Structures are given as C-alpha cells and as structure tokens.
Short mmCIF file of C-alpha atoms in Angstrom, two decimals:
data_model
loop_
_atom_site.label_atom_id
_atom_site.label_comp_id
_atom_site.label_asym_id
_atom_site.label_seq_id
_atom_site.Cartn_x
_atom_site.Cartn_y
_atom_site.Cartn_z
CA MET A 162 170.03 130.46 24.47
CA ALA A 163 168.75 128.31 21.70
CA ARG A 164 166.26 125.63 22.80
CA ARG A 165 167.47 122.57 22.91
CA PRO A 166 165.84 119.90 20.60
CA LEU A 167 163.75 117.09 22.45
CA PRO A 168 165.41 113.26 21.98
CA ARG A 169 164.70 111.45 19.50
CA ILE A 170 163.46 108.52 21.35
CA LEU A 171 160.93 110.58 23.13
CA SER A 172 159.40 112.12 19.96
CA THR A 173 159.52 109.06 17.59
CA GLY A 174 158.86 106.33 20.64
CA SER A 175 154.96 106.33 20.42
CA ALA A 176 155.40 105.53 16.54
CA GLN A 177 158.35 102.75 17.12
CA PHE A 178 156.06 100.97 19.52
CA ALA A 179 152.98 101.25 17.56
CA ARG A 180 155.13 99.83 14.36
CA SER A 181 156.15 97.10 16.54
CA ARG A 182 152.98 96.41 18.09
CA ASP A 183 151.56 95.67 14.32
CA LEU A 184 154.36 94.05 12.98
CA ALA A 185 153.95 91.70 16.25
CA ARG A 186 150.30 90.95 15.33
CA THR A 187 150.82 90.47 11.64
CA GLN A 188 153.35 87.72 12.81
CA PHE A 189 151.31 86.06 15.01
CA ALA A 190 148.08 86.08 12.34
CA ARG A 191 150.50 84.80 9.61
CA GLY A 192 151.75 81.97 12.51
CA ARG A 193 147.89 80.87 13.16
CA GLU A 194 147.04 80.63 9.80
CA LEU A 195 150.24 78.59 8.80
CA ALA A 196 149.37 76.45 11.63
CA ARG A 197 145.92 75.82 10.75
CA THR A 198 146.79 75.35 7.15
CA ALA A 199 149.40 72.66 8.40
CA SER A 200 146.90 71.25 10.31
CA ASP A 201 143.96 70.57 7.52
CA SER A 202 147.10 69.33 5.41
CA ALA A 203 148.12 66.38 8.01
CA SER A 204 144.41 66.13 8.46
CA ASP A 205 143.85 65.48 4.53
CA VAL A 206 146.45 63.13 4.28
CA LEU A 207 145.81 61.04 7.42
CA HIS A 208 142.33 60.39 6.68
CA PRO A 209 142.19 57.39 4.84
CA LEU A 210 144.60 56.22 8.08
CA ILE A 211 142.03 57.77 10.44
CA THR A 212 138.98 56.44 8.86
CA ILE A 213 140.34 52.36 8.49
CA THR A 214 141.71 52.97 12.41
CA ARG A 215 137.98 54.20 13.29
CA GLY A 216 136.64 51.02 11.25
CA LEU A 217 138.77 48.37 13.16
CA ARG A 218 137.70 49.85 16.65
CA ARG A 219 133.97 49.46 15.29
CA LEU A 220 134.35 46.18 13.98
CA ALA A 221 136.83 45.25 17.46
CA ALA A 222 133.61 46.69 19.45
CA ALA A 223 130.96 44.85 17.41
CA GLY A 224 133.14 41.43 17.84
CA ARG A 225 133.01 41.65 21.62
CA ARG A 226 129.46 42.23 21.94
CA LYS A 227 128.09 39.57 19.49
CA TRP A 228 130.40 37.15 22.04
CA ALA A 229 129.30 38.96 25.30
CA GLU A 230 125.69 38.26 23.73
CA ALA A 231 126.52 34.78 22.43
CA PRO A 232 125.10 31.60 25.28
CA LYS A 233 127.98 29.94 26.88
CA GLU A 234 127.50 26.54 24.83
CA LYS A 235 127.49 28.46 21.50
CA ARG A 236 131.27 29.80 22.36
CA GLY A 237 132.85 26.84 21.67
CA PRO A 238 131.72 25.87 18.04
CA LEU A 239 132.20 29.26 17.89
CA LEU A 240 136.01 29.27 18.74
CA PHE A 241 136.31 26.46 16.44
CA MET A 242 134.92 27.96 13.39
CA ALA A 243 136.91 30.82 13.78
CA ALA A 244 139.85 28.90 14.09
CA SER A 245 138.85 26.50 11.21
CA VAL A 246 138.65 29.96 8.78
CA ILE A 247 142.13 31.36 9.94
CA LEU A 248 143.61 27.68 9.11
CA VAL A 249 141.79 27.75 5.73
CA VAL A 250 142.83 31.25 4.84
CA ALA A 251 146.55 30.30 6.13
CA LEU A 252 147.09 27.24 3.54
CA VAL A 253 144.93 28.96 0.52
CA PRO A 254 148.21 30.43 -1.86
CA TYR A 255 147.41 34.76 -1.18
CA GLY A 256 145.44 33.64 1.36
CA PRO A 257 146.82 36.04 3.90
CA LEU A 258 147.06 38.95 1.78
CA LEU A 259 143.25 38.67 0.40
CA ALA A 260 142.50 38.46 4.17
CA VAL A 261 144.22 41.93 5.22
CA ILE A 262 142.90 43.42 1.66
CA THR A 263 139.37 42.08 3.04
CA LEU A 264 139.20 43.49 6.30
CA MET A 265 141.02 47.08 5.52
CA ALA A 266 137.89 47.09 3.04
CA ALA A 267 135.60 46.26 5.89
CA ALA A 268 137.40 48.58 8.02
CA ALA A 269 137.36 51.52 5.71
CA TRP A 270 133.25 51.00 5.14
CA GLN A 271 132.58 50.59 8.58
CA GLY A 272 134.99 53.84 9.53
CA ARG A 273 133.29 56.47 6.98
CA ASP A 274 131.54 59.63 8.10
CA ARG A 275 127.97 58.30 8.50
CA GLY A 276 126.51 61.49 9.54
CA PRO A 277 124.95 63.92 6.92
CA ALA A 278 127.38 66.64 5.75
CA GLU A 279 126.60 69.77 7.02
CA PRO A 280 126.08 72.54 4.96
CA ASP A 281 128.75 75.41 4.39
CA GLY A 282 126.25 78.12 4.77
CA PRO A 283 122.53 78.62 5.34
CA ASP A 284 119.51 77.38 3.48
CA GLU A 285 117.26 79.14 1.15
CA SER A 286 114.71 79.83 4.32
CA GLN A 287 117.65 81.03 6.72
CA THR A 288 118.98 83.22 3.89
CA GLU A 289 115.79 84.64 3.38
CA ARG A 290 115.38 85.06 7.34
CA LEU A 291 118.82 86.70 7.78
CA ARG A 292 118.17 89.10 4.35
CA SER A 293 114.59 90.60 5.92
CA LEU A 294 116.63 91.18 8.89
CA TYR A 295 118.84 92.80 7.58
CA GLU A 296 116.43 95.28 5.41
CA ALA A 297 114.85 95.72 8.64
CA LEU A 298 117.64 97.21 10.21
CA VAL A 299 118.30 99.52 7.30
CA PRO A 300 116.36 102.79 8.69
CA TYR A 301 117.94 102.20 11.91
CA PHE A 302 121.93 101.86 11.05
CA SER A 303 121.83 104.11 7.69
CA ALA A 304 122.50 107.82 7.11
CA ALA A 305 122.54 109.75 3.90
CA GLU A 306 125.71 111.59 4.82
CA ASP A 307 127.71 107.86 4.71
CA PRO A 308 130.05 107.71 2.20
CA ALA A 309 130.48 103.88 2.68
CA PRO A 310 127.21 102.79 4.40
CA LEU A 311 127.10 99.39 5.97
CA TYR A 312 123.31 99.25 5.41
CA THR A 313 121.40 99.60 2.29
CA HIS A 314 118.46 98.33 0.71
CA GLY A 315 119.66 95.29 -0.84
CA GLY A 316 122.84 95.61 0.26
CA GLU A 317 124.98 92.75 1.00
CA TRP A 318 123.85 91.21 4.59
CA GLU A 319 126.94 88.99 4.95
CA LYS A 320 129.04 92.04 6.23
CA ALA A 321 126.23 93.44 8.72
CA LEU A 322 125.63 89.74 10.03
CA PRO A 323 128.86 87.82 10.01
CA GLU A 324 127.71 84.95 12.70
CA TYR A 325 124.45 83.32 12.89
CA GLU A 326 122.79 79.97 14.57
CA PHE A 327 119.67 78.53 14.55
CA ASP A 328 118.00 75.90 16.50
CA ALA A 329 116.21 73.03 15.22
CA THR A 330 112.85 74.85 14.44
CA GLY A 331 114.81 77.11 12.15
CA ARG A 332 114.46 80.00 14.12
CA ILE A 333 117.81 82.41 14.93
CA GLY A 334 119.42 81.45 18.38
CA ARG A 335 122.21 83.72 18.33
CA LEU A 336 123.10 86.60 16.04
CA LEU A 337 126.10 88.82 15.81
CA VAL A 338 124.98 92.64 14.54
CA ARG A 339 127.79 94.91 13.20
CA TYR A 340 126.59 98.50 13.29
CA PRO A 341 128.17 102.07 12.69
CA ALA A 342 129.86 103.93 14.90
CA TYR A 343 127.69 106.79 14.66
CA PHE A 344 124.37 105.16 15.93
CA THR A 345 123.69 106.15 19.45
CA ASP A 346 124.09 103.17 21.17
CA GLY A 347 124.69 105.03 24.95
CA GLU A 348 120.80 106.01 24.65
CA ALA A 349 118.50 103.76 26.06
CA GLN A 350 115.72 104.53 23.69
CA ALA A 351 117.44 104.10 20.61
CA ARG A 352 118.81 100.66 22.26
CA ALA A 353 115.20 99.46 22.90
CA ARG A 354 114.28 100.03 19.67
CA ILE A 355 117.14 97.87 18.15
CA GLU A 356 115.84 95.17 20.97
CA HIS A 357 112.90 95.19 19.97
CA LEU A 358 112.85 94.77 16.13
CA LEU A 359 115.38 91.99 16.84
CA THR A 360 113.72 90.02 19.33
CA THR A 361 110.34 90.39 16.95
CA LYS A 362 112.01 89.55 13.87
CA SER A 363 113.71 86.49 15.31
CA GLY A 364 110.90 84.94 16.97
CA ARG A 365 108.21 85.89 19.90
CA GLY A 366 108.01 84.12 22.77
CA ARG A 367 111.31 83.71 23.66
CA GLU A 368 113.31 85.63 26.00
CA TYR A 369 116.37 87.21 24.59
CA ARG A 370 119.84 88.24 26.36
CA CYS A 371 121.46 91.66 24.11
CA ASP A 372 124.98 92.33 24.64
CA TRP A 373 125.90 95.42 23.62
CA ASP A 374 130.31 96.02 22.52
CA GLU A 375 130.38 99.85 22.37
CA GLU A 376 133.78 99.59 21.62
CA GLY A 377 133.36 97.38 19.18
CA ASN A 378 130.33 98.26 17.41
CA GLU A 379 128.47 95.06 17.84
CA LEU A 380 125.65 93.49 19.11
CA THR A 381 125.28 90.05 20.30
CA VAL A 382 121.32 88.59 20.44
CA THR A 383 121.12 85.34 22.07
CA ALA A 384 118.08 83.12 22.61
CA LEU A 385 117.98 81.87 25.99
CA ALA A 386 116.74 78.68 27.20
CA PRO A 387 113.35 78.66 29.26
CA LEU A 388 114.16 78.52 32.92
CA PRO A 389 112.72 74.53 34.52
CA THR A 390 109.39 75.21 35.84
CA ASP A 391 108.84 71.11 36.76
CA ILE A 392 111.04 71.63 40.29
CA ALA A 393 109.09 70.75 43.06
CA ALA A 394 109.04 72.34 46.28
CA GLN A 395 112.18 70.18 48.87
CA ARG A 396 114.95 70.21 51.47
CA PHE A 397 117.26 72.61 49.70
CA VAL A 398 121.28 71.83 50.48
CA THR A 399 121.87 75.81 52.44
CA ALA A 400 123.32 76.89 55.41
CA PRO A 401 121.41 78.21 57.95
CA GLY A 402 120.29 81.95 57.16
CA GLU A 403 120.31 81.03 53.26
CA THR A 404 116.76 80.89 51.63
CA VAL A 405 116.53 79.75 47.92
CA LEU A 406 114.10 81.99 46.23
CA GLY A 407 114.08 80.33 43.12
CA PHE A 408 116.47 79.26 40.09
CA THR A 409 118.24 81.09 37.44
CA ASP A 410 120.85 80.65 34.40
CA PRO A 411 123.69 79.31 34.72
CA THR A 412 125.78 81.92 33.81
CA GLY A 413 124.06 84.19 36.57
CA VAL A 414 125.21 82.72 39.59
CA GLN A 415 128.69 80.54 40.44
CA ARG A 416 127.11 77.89 42.62
CA THR A 417 124.76 75.06 41.75
CA LEU A 418 122.49 72.94 44.16
CA PRO A 419 122.01 69.28 44.01
CA LEU A 420 117.77 68.78 43.48
CA THR A 421 115.84 65.69 42.80
CA HIS A 422 113.01 65.45 40.33
CA GLY A 423 111.50 62.16 40.34
CA ALA A 424 113.72 59.31 40.04
CA ARG A 425 116.56 61.88 38.59
CA GLN A 426 118.89 63.94 39.99
CA ARG A 427 120.51 66.87 38.48
CA ASP A 428 122.46 70.49 39.35
CA VAL A 429 120.28 73.88 39.31
CA PRO A 430 121.75 77.36 39.80
CA PRO A 431 119.94 78.78 42.41
CA VAL A 432 119.12 82.51 43.36
CA VAL A 433 120.35 82.66 47.25
CA TRP A 434 119.03 85.09 49.95
CA ARG A 435 120.91 85.44 53.18
CA THR A 436 119.54 86.75 55.97
CA GLY A 437 120.51 87.35 59.49
CA ILE A 438 122.96 89.31 61.32
CA ARG A 439 125.32 89.89 58.63
CA SER A 440 122.91 90.29 55.49
CA THR A 441 122.96 93.75 53.72
CA GLU A 442 119.15 93.17 52.61
CA PRO A 443 117.50 91.67 55.79
CA HIS A 444 114.02 92.17 54.13
CA LEU A 445 112.22 90.98 51.09
CA LEU A 446 109.63 92.75 49.16
CA VAL A 447 107.52 90.68 46.40
CA MET A 448 105.69 92.06 43.57
CA GLY A 449 103.37 90.78 40.79
CA GLN A 450 99.95 90.38 39.61
CA PRO A 451 97.11 88.23 40.74
CA GLY A 452 97.91 84.51 39.87
CA SER A 453 101.79 85.31 39.29
CA GLY A 454 102.87 83.05 42.18
CA THR A 455 103.73 85.70 45.10
CA SER A 456 101.92 83.36 47.78
CA THR A 457 103.92 80.33 46.08
CA LEU A 458 107.23 82.15 46.98
CA LEU A 459 105.79 83.20 50.63
CA ARG A 460 105.40 79.39 51.12
CA SER A 461 108.74 78.18 49.67
CA VAL A 462 110.05 80.96 52.02
CA ALA A 463 107.99 79.80 55.01
CA LEU A 464 109.41 76.17 54.65
CA GLN A 465 112.50 76.78 54.45
CA ALA A 466 112.45 79.13 57.58
CA LEU A 467 110.85 77.06 59.66
CA GLN A 468 114.09 74.56 59.59
CA HIS A 469 115.65 77.03 61.83
CA GLY A 470 113.37 79.54 63.38
CA ASP A 471 109.52 80.39 63.70
CA VAL A 472 107.06 82.31 61.57
CA VAL A 473 104.12 84.51 62.00
CA ILE A 474 102.21 85.07 58.93
CA VAL A 475 99.65 87.73 58.09
CA GLU A 476 97.36 87.39 55.32
CA GLY A 477 95.20 90.25 53.50
CA GLY A 478 93.79 88.19 50.86
CA SER A 479 91.49 86.27 53.13
CA THR A 480 91.96 83.45 50.58
CA GLY A 481 93.16 80.54 52.97
CA GLU A 482 96.38 80.30 51.15
CA TYR A 483 98.57 79.41 54.22
CA ALA A 484 95.76 77.09 56.10
CA CYS A 485 98.31 74.17 55.64
CA LEU A 486 100.44 75.84 58.27
CA THR A 487 98.13 76.47 61.13
CA GLY A 488 99.03 75.06 64.28
CA ARG A 489 102.09 73.72 62.68
CA ASP A 490 105.66 73.56 65.16
CA GLY A 491 107.48 76.77 64.50
CA VAL A 492 104.25 78.95 63.02
CA LEU A 493 103.43 81.43 65.96
CA ALA A 494 100.25 82.78 63.93
CA VAL A 495 98.47 82.64 60.97
CA GLU A 496 96.12 85.38 60.81
CA CYS A 497 93.47 86.43 58.29
CA GLY A 498 91.68 89.43 60.20
CA LEU A 499 92.05 93.15 61.23
CA ALA A 500 92.58 92.36 64.61
CA GLY A 501 94.47 89.47 64.80
CA ALA A 502 97.05 91.01 61.93
CA VAL A 503 97.45 94.19 63.99
CA ALA A 504 97.85 92.22 67.14
CA SER A 505 100.81 89.87 65.56
CA VAL A 506 102.55 92.57 63.83
CA GLU A 507 102.26 94.77 67.42
CA TRP A 508 103.65 91.83 68.99
CA ALA A 509 106.60 91.34 66.19
CA ALA A 510 107.36 94.95 67.02
CA THR A 511 107.70 94.30 70.59
CA GLU A 512 109.21 91.23 70.35
CA THR A 513 111.93 93.06 68.41
CA GLU A 514 112.25 95.45 71.01
CA ARG A 515 112.59 92.68 73.75
CA ARG A 516 115.74 91.01 71.81
CA LEU A 517 117.31 94.33 70.95
CA ILE A 518 117.19 95.03 75.08
CA ALA A 519 118.52 91.66 76.01
CA VAL A 520 121.37 91.33 73.34
CA ASN A 521 122.41 94.58 74.68
CA ARG A 522 122.67 93.87 78.29
CA ALA A 523 124.18 90.73 77.17
CA ARG A 524 127.02 92.54 75.18
CA GLN A 525 127.38 95.02 77.94
CA ALA A 526 127.92 92.46 80.37
CA GLY A 527 130.39 90.45 78.43
CA ASN A 528 128.06 87.82 77.69
CA PRO A 529 127.12 85.85 74.25
CA PRO A 530 123.28 86.81 72.92
CA PRO A 531 120.63 84.84 75.05
CA GLU A 532 119.38 81.86 73.31
CA ASP A 533 116.03 83.33 72.19
CA THR A 534 117.07 85.57 70.59
CA ARG A 535 119.36 83.74 68.44
CA ARG A 536 116.53 81.79 66.76
CA PRO A 537 115.31 83.68 63.45
CA LEU A 538 111.87 84.99 63.33
CA TRP A 539 110.34 85.44 60.49
CA VAL A 540 107.04 87.92 59.68
CA LEU A 541 105.59 87.51 56.52
CA LEU A 542 102.61 89.25 55.00
CA ASP A 543 100.99 88.92 52.42
CA ARG A 544 99.25 92.11 50.66
CA PRO A 545 99.25 94.05 54.00
CA THR A 546 97.52 97.18 51.87
CA VAL A 547 94.09 95.50 52.28
CA PHE A 548 94.69 95.84 56.35
CA SER A 549 95.67 99.49 55.75
CA HIS A 550 92.35 100.20 54.25
CA LEU A 551 90.42 98.48 56.98
CA ALA A 552 92.35 100.04 59.89
CA ALA A 553 91.56 103.17 58.60
CA ALA A 554 87.97 102.70 58.41
CA ASP A 555 87.84 101.10 62.01
CA GLY A 556 90.30 104.04 63.68
CA ARG A 557 92.83 100.97 64.23
CA ARG A 558 96.68 101.57 63.79
CA ASP A 559 97.83 100.75 60.44
CA PRO A 560 99.74 97.33 60.54
CA GLN A 561 102.42 98.94 58.18
CA ALA A 562 103.32 101.58 60.54
CA LEU A 563 103.76 98.72 63.40
CA LEU A 564 106.21 97.38 60.97
CA GLN A 565 109.01 100.39 60.91
CA VAL A 566 110.56 98.56 64.16
CA PRO A 567 111.14 95.41 62.55
CA LEU A 568 112.34 97.09 59.53
CA ARG A 569 114.48 99.33 60.74
CA HIS A 570 116.17 97.22 63.75
CA GLY A 571 115.16 93.44 62.48
CA ARG A 572 118.52 92.38 61.59
CA ALA A 573 120.27 93.38 64.88
CA ALA A 574 117.09 91.33 66.30
CA ASN A 575 117.40 88.47 64.18
CA VAL A 576 113.58 89.59 62.90
CA THR A 577 113.43 88.89 58.79
CA VAL A 578 110.37 90.70 57.40
CA VAL A 579 108.78 89.28 53.88
CA VAL A 580 106.35 91.49 52.53
CA ALA A 581 103.81 90.47 49.29
CA GLU A 582 102.00 93.14 47.12
CA GLN A 583 100.16 93.25 44.28
CA TRP A 584 100.78 96.52 41.35
CA ASP A 585 97.74 98.08 41.48
CA ALA A 586 98.30 98.64 45.65
CA MET A 587 102.17 99.43 45.16
CA GLU A 588 100.95 102.95 46.21
CA ALA A 589 99.96 102.28 49.22
CA LEU A 590 102.78 100.68 50.61
CA SER A 591 104.58 102.72 53.41
CA ASP A 592 107.88 104.34 53.06
CA ALA A 593 109.38 102.34 55.67
CA VAL A 594 108.38 99.25 53.46
CA ARG A 595 109.98 100.70 50.11
CA GLN A 596 112.89 102.00 52.08
CA HIS A 597 114.32 98.87 53.83
CA THR A 598 113.11 95.90 51.86
CA ARG A 599 116.34 96.27 49.51
CA ALA A 600 115.77 92.34 48.22
CA ARG A 601 113.18 92.45 45.30
CA VAL A 602 111.72 90.21 43.34
CA VAL A 603 108.89 90.83 40.61
CA LEU A 604 106.78 87.98 39.32
CA GLY A 605 104.41 87.84 36.23
CA PRO A 606 104.27 89.80 33.68
CA ALA A 607 105.51 93.73 34.11
CA THR A 608 106.28 96.64 32.21
CA ALA A 609 109.79 97.99 31.56
CA ASP A 610 108.89 100.92 34.03
CA GLN A 611 107.29 98.73 36.62
CA LEU A 612 110.45 96.40 36.55
CA ARG A 613 112.65 99.64 37.00
CA SER A 614 111.02 100.94 39.54
CA ALA A 615 110.50 98.08 41.55
CA LEU A 616 114.04 96.62 40.91
CA GLY A 617 116.21 99.74 40.53
CA ALA A 618 117.32 98.47 37.27
CA PRO A 619 116.34 96.86 34.20
CA PRO A 620 116.65 93.06 33.34
CA ASP A 621 119.27 92.37 30.90
CA THR A 622 116.82 90.42 28.83
CA THR A 623 113.93 90.68 26.93
CA VAL A 624 110.25 90.79 28.67
CA VAL A 625 108.22 87.84 27.24
CA THR A 626 104.28 87.95 28.03
CA GLY A 627 102.27 84.92 29.11
CA ALA A 628 105.21 83.64 31.05
CA PRO A 629 104.18 80.92 33.77
CA ALA A 630 103.25 81.20 37.33
CA GLY A 631 106.28 81.94 39.64
CA ARG A 632 108.34 83.41 36.78
CA GLY A 633 110.13 86.29 36.93
CA TYR A 634 113.02 88.55 37.96
CA ALA A 635 115.07 88.89 41.44
CA ARG A 636 117.69 91.57 42.26
CA LEU A 637 119.75 91.67 45.99
CA GLY A 638 120.73 94.88 46.85
CA THR A 639 122.69 96.38 43.92
CA GLY A 640 123.58 93.24 42.27
CA PRO A 641 122.92 91.87 38.82
CA VAL A 642 119.13 91.10 37.96
CA HIS A 643 118.63 87.42 37.68
CA ARG A 644 116.04 85.59 35.56
CA LEU A 645 113.88 83.90 38.56
CA GLN A 646 111.80 80.71 38.64
CA VAL A 647 110.06 79.69 41.60
CA PRO A 648 109.96 76.22 42.93
CA ALA A 649 106.50 74.83 43.13
CA THR A 650 104.92 75.33 46.37
CA PRO A 651 101.41 75.13 45.89
CA ASP A 652 98.37 74.96 48.72
CA PRO A 653 97.89 71.26 49.43
CA TYR A 654 94.56 72.03 49.98
CA ASP A 655 93.75 73.31 46.26
CA ASP A 656 92.20 70.67 44.38
CA ALA A 657 93.17 72.25 41.51
CA THR A 658 96.96 70.98 42.67
CA SER A 659 98.96 67.83 41.01
CA ASP A 660 99.22 64.70 43.55
CA ALA A 661 102.95 65.17 43.18
CA HIS A 662 103.20 69.04 44.40
CA ARG A 663 100.40 68.12 46.95
CA GLN A 664 102.98 65.48 48.53
CA ALA A 665 105.81 67.47 47.99
CA VAL A 666 104.78 70.40 50.09
CA LEU A 667 102.97 67.76 52.69
CA GLU A 668 106.65 65.96 53.29
CA LEU A 669 107.77 69.48 54.06
CA LEU A 670 105.23 70.63 56.91
CA PRO A 671 106.26 70.23 60.34
CA GLU A 672 104.45 68.48 62.98
CA ARG A 673 100.96 69.68 64.13
CA THR A 674 101.48 70.18 67.49
CA THR A 675 97.75 72.14 68.31
CA PRO A 676 94.99 70.38 67.01
CA LEU A 677 92.91 72.27 64.31
CA GLU A 678 89.71 72.76 66.62
CA ALA A 679 91.84 74.16 69.69
CA ALA A 680 94.05 75.97 67.78
CA PRO A 681 93.37 79.82 68.85
CA PRO A 682 93.96 82.50 66.18
CA ALA A 683 96.91 83.21 67.65
CA ARG A 684 99.83 81.60 69.43
CA LEU A 685 102.02 84.58 70.50
CA GLU A 686 103.91 84.50 73.65
CA LYS A 687 104.25 87.48 76.20
CA ALA A 688 107.83 88.53 77.32
CA PRO A 689 109.12 86.09 80.16
CA GLN A 690 108.33 87.37 83.70
CA GLY A 691 111.09 89.49 85.33
CA GLU A 692 111.66 90.96 81.99
CA PRO A 693 111.83 95.07 81.96
CA GLU A 694 108.81 96.52 79.71
CA PRO A 695 109.67 97.41 75.96
CA VAL A 696 111.22 100.46 75.40
CA PRO A 697 111.43 102.19 71.82
CA ALA A 698 114.12 100.91 69.64
CA ASP A 699 115.26 104.53 69.06
CA ALA A 700 116.00 104.55 72.84
CA VAL A 701 117.67 101.44 72.23
CA VAL A 702 119.94 103.06 69.31
CA ALA A 703 120.58 106.02 71.47
CA GLU A 704 121.91 103.83 74.66
CA THR A 705 124.32 101.46 72.47
CA SER A 706 125.70 104.48 70.65
#
C-alpha cells in the first residue's frame, strides 16, 4: 500500500506561523516608528505655541505673586495705574496691536527653555572611561576563532556598551554590557571575574547589582545607593510576632514602614522576621566580627520583644552591653557568668517542656491553650561559645546542649531563640544551633565563602569593605538575600553614644520593677505548684502523636 502524504497544513504550518509572526513584528515596529515621527513633527510645529503658553502662565503667576506680596494700602493705587495704562493703550493708534505684540514677545522670552542643553552623547572624560572599560573586557569576551568579534582591541565600544548612565560625580551609575554567546555565563567563577572587573573599573567603595540575562547575552550593572544609617531605634508599626531586623532596598520587599527621623517622617522598606506558632523560621542566628553590630541587633530585638513577651539574656562577652535591661519589666534575667548562664538556659528548657505539656493537655481536653503559654518567651544569647569552653573546663553542662529543647520545640511552645556569634567561633557552634536557626543575618565585612556558608546562598550584590556598623545581609529561610542596615540601638550607658541615640533607647526601655541594688542575678520563676514535673520533650512529642 502506498503511503499517504502528510497534509500540507501540518508540514508548512510552522513556517507560515513564523512568517506571520515576523510580519506582525515588522508592522508593529513600523507603526511605532511612524507614531514617533508624527509626535516629533507635531512637537516641532507646536513648539512656538507651547513656549508662549508657558510664558503666559509664568507671567500670570508672577503677577499673582506680586499682588499677594503688595500691602493692602498700595493695592488701590496699583489698580488705578493699571486701568490708566489700559486706557492710554486703547486710545493710542495701533495701541492694542502693539500691546499684543509686546505681550507675546514677553511671554516667548519667559517661556523659553532655561535649562542647559543636554549633550547628545558622553563627554570626553566619559568616553575615555567607557573605552577603557571596553578594552579591559576584551581578554574575557574575545576568541581567536570568532569571525566577527564583538570585542577587539581598538574596536567600537558603542556596540558592546549601548546603554550607560553617569552620576553627579562622573562615575558609572548604570551600564548595559553585551557579550558573545560563547561566553560561559553559567559558571560562577567566570561571572565573578567579570563582576569584579566591572565594579573595580566603575568605582570602588560602592555596591553594585549585576543582573545576568543569559537568554539575551546581556549584563546590567547598577550602582546601588547606600542604605540609611541615621535611623534610630523607635516603635515600629508591626503586628505581634513581627520583628524588624533592619532596612533594605525598596525593590527587595513589598512593604514600607513609617519612621520618624527628627521632625521628618518617611517610609522605609524593612526586613521583617515573623516568629510564633505559624513561623517557618522560628529562631535566628547572627554572625559578624567584633564591632560589626551584632550586639546592636540583639538590643533592637530585645526592645521589640519586650512589647509583648518576656526576655532572658545570656551575655558571653561580659562587656555589660545589656546592663540597661537589668531589672526592667519583662526581663527575667541578664546573665554574664557561667553559673547564671547555665541556670538560665536550663530554666528555658524546663519552661519549654512545661508549656508543651500544658498545651497538650489543654488540646486533649478541648480547651484553648493556657494564658501563660501564649506570652512569647525570648532567649537571647550573645557569644554562647565562650560559656562552652568555660563549662568544659569547669565540668559543667554546655549551655548549647541545653538549647536543644527550646530550638527543636520552641515554635510549638512560643519560645524563640536568638544566637549571636563571631566568625572565629563559628566552628564551636553546636549542630542544634546550626540546624534550627534558619533565619540568618551576617553583619560587617565577610568573604564570599563566609556569606555562602552562613546564608546558604550568595548575595546578588557585590561585597564592600569598610561598611558602617550594623550593615550586612539577611536571609529568612529559603528566601532571597536582602541587604540590611540595623537601626541604631547603642548601649545608652556607653560614653561614646550620641545624645539623640541614647535618648531614643532610653525611651523604649520598660519601667524598672526591681532596684539595681536589690536585683538578683536571675529572676526566673519555677513552675507553679501543683503542676507535674517536667518530662522530656521527646516524650511529649510521642504522646501527642
């Protein structure tokens, strides 16, 4: 049997569709060019009328301003003088015609474009900068086998760098780079070399965002504006369970917060960390070098947590960074010694187990959770690895080992753990701290490997050395990496603190309920009488399952 040929529509349908698509694109481009030409022609024809109209509007505004500034006793003579001038012009031969011509001339003079004419292209210094940047990219974007290379020594840089913008200082603010298709833009090392070269040639000391378009073989480099460092600690407009870690770029988040800066108010995009029972990242880990602002972030978190919960603070640095919180309402303990730190963390683990048992029994009885289990409990640890070394030398239990219960079951018990540590002690952190702190913050200078190991992903911006205190990156779970600037929350007892920032922190502190002389080293309450002895959390999980 002879094979029947395929229908014509099946064999030629794709070609006809491609031709119709190309024809539609051509007609669209032609129509757009025609509309642009008509708009330019209309603007050229109506330019004198637009200029005269603008001048009349400016003359009218100037007349109204003069009339408003004139005293009331002089307005009568001004009206009489204006009426006299109009009468004389009306009686003089050809007076109205000459008045109209004079008015049009004055309006044309007032309506002219007073701004300096913008150059059509870059000036000599900008051209030299773009040419040197093009020459620096030649070794990376050229190949000897390329028959029509886009990058050659002494070639045309206009084709490779079609779009560019310069800031007020003459440095590149935005740049579009086209590269050949054979460049290995899928390799991280190759992309890192190009990004380092472009950011170095464009100007040091700034952060850049590099957007790679692998499909179009284009790279867009944008210089980012520095994040505001003058935002002091204050009451943020947030819901219970929301904590503001800092502020970021407006393109990174879809929310802004109204802030007060002196006598002005402005909206700034925040990085909001959500905690509680429904949180997917219930615990936080902060990494940084000394002086990078890790203690500042913990103070900011503590002041926000005290609005709706209780706080236990364990400080391993023994520098008194949290002495302002001692004896305050809602602060259960501020510990700087080994014995107090172990007792505080052990109490937090016991309290977590007690809450789990109470919540479990209430659910089995069909009742809501008890009121004492709803109030959030925050455990803040600054440099806990210091106590780990001291505990090993003294034969005591490691406080990090006691954190396993609050870290694993803290979300169900409304217990949140925040750990701040330095880079040199990162290896000393326990596995429980690393596994259960899925919200991460890195402050201060850090290498690309450190950022990748701490955040789980590299940031989409270049790293700048010499950043101010409180400057870094934040990542909540598997979300994107955000640039971060922590609000200024210094120690109010520090002499180097400015008066404005000191007063801002003092206004946020709760009332002191215990005098400093009578304050015990730890104000941790035991479980109420009549409650059963706490059981391990694993048994509670097995009972609920």
